[in-house]
Amino acid sequence: RVSEAETLLYNDATGIAVLRGSPATSRRGTEFVQGMVITYYLDSNDVVVVGAVNAAFEVELGDTNTPATPDETSGDETGEGE
């Protein structure tokens, strides 16, 4: 991954990197994310992008043949609960 930003704050103890820019950009091959702030949680490989977000990437969704079902904790199929 290659990233460009105006500023970078990295905390080795927490494994968090915060990139800020107009926009900050992170690329891997043809995939990219851009935003005013890109926060990487390096230990979990999570990324949060905030402000003027622009992105292009592929997402694996797993088994796309599984039908969607209502939330079983809502109490009914309208999602309004009891």
Coordinates of N, CA and C in Angstrom, one line a residue, residues 25-54:
T25 N -4.6 10.2 0.5 CA -4.8 9.1 -0.4 C -4.0 7.9 -0.1
S26 N -4.7 6.7 -0.2 CA -4.0 5.4 0.0 C -4.4 4.5 -1.2
R27 N -3.3 4.0 -1.8 CA -3.5 3.1 -3.0 C -2.9 1.8 -2.9
R28 N -3.5 0.8 -3.5 CA -3.0 -0.6 -3.6 C -3.4 -1.1 -4.9
G29 N -2.5 -1.1 -5.9 CA -2.9 -1.5 -7.3 C -3.9 -0.5 -7.8
T30 N -5.0 -1.0 -8.3 CA -6.0 -0.1 -8.8 C -7.0 0.4 -7.8
E31 N -6.9 -0.2 -6.6 CA -7.8 0.2 -5.5 C -7.3 1.5 -4.8
F32 N -8.2 2.3 -4.3 CA -7.8 3.5 -3.6 C -8.9 4.0 -2.6
V33 N -8.5 4.7 -1.6 CA -9.4 5.5 -0.8 C -8.8 6.9 -0.6
Q34 N -9.7 7.9 -0.6 CA -9.3 9.3 -0.4 C -10.2 9.9 0.7
G35 N -9.7 10.8 1.4 CA -10.6 11.5 2.4 C -9.7 12.6 3.1
M36 N -10.4 13.4 3.9 CA -9.7 14.4 4.6 C -8.8 13.7 5.7
V37 N -9.4 12.6 6.3 CA -8.7 11.9 7.4 C -8.8 10.4 7.1
I38 N -7.7 9.7 7.1 CA -7.7 8.2 6.9 C -7.1 7.7 8.2
T39 N -7.8 6.9 8.9 CA -7.3 6.2 10.1 C -7.1 4.8 9.9
Y40 N -5.9 4.3 10.1 CA -5.6 2.9 10.0 C -5.4 2.3 11.4
Y41 N -6.1 1.2 11.6 CA -5.9 0.4 12.8 C -5.1 -0.8 12.4
L42 N -3.8 -0.7 12.5 CA -2.9 -1.7 11.9 C -3.0 -3.1 12.5
D43 N -3.4 -3.2 13.8 CA -3.5 -4.5 14.4 C -4.7 -5.3 13.9
S44 N -5.8 -4.6 13.5 CA -7.0 -5.3 13.0 C -7.2 -5.1 11.5
N45 N -6.3 -4.3 10.9 CA -6.4 -4.0 9.4 C -7.7 -3.3 9.1
D46 N -8.3 -2.6 10.0 CA -9.5 -1.7 9.7 C -9.0 -0.3 9.3
V47 N -9.9 0.3 8.4 CA -9.6 1.6 7.9 C -10.9 2.4 8.1
V48 N -10.8 3.7 8.6 CA -11.9 4.6 8.6 C -11.5 5.8 7.9
V49 N -12.4 6.2 6.9 CA -12.1 7.4 6.1 C -13.2 8.4 6.4
V50 N -12.8 9.7 6.6 CA -13.8 10.7 7.0 C -13.5 12.0 6.1
G51 N -14.6 12.6 5.7 CA -14.5 13.9 5.0 C -14.2 13.8 3.5
A52 N -15.1 14.2 2.6 CA -14.9 14.1 1.2 C -14.4 12.8 0.7
V53 N -15.1 11.7 1.1 CA -14.6 10.4 0.9 C -14.8 10.0 -0.6
N54 N -13.8 9.4 -1.2 CA -13.9 8.9 -2.5 C -13.1 7.6 -2.5

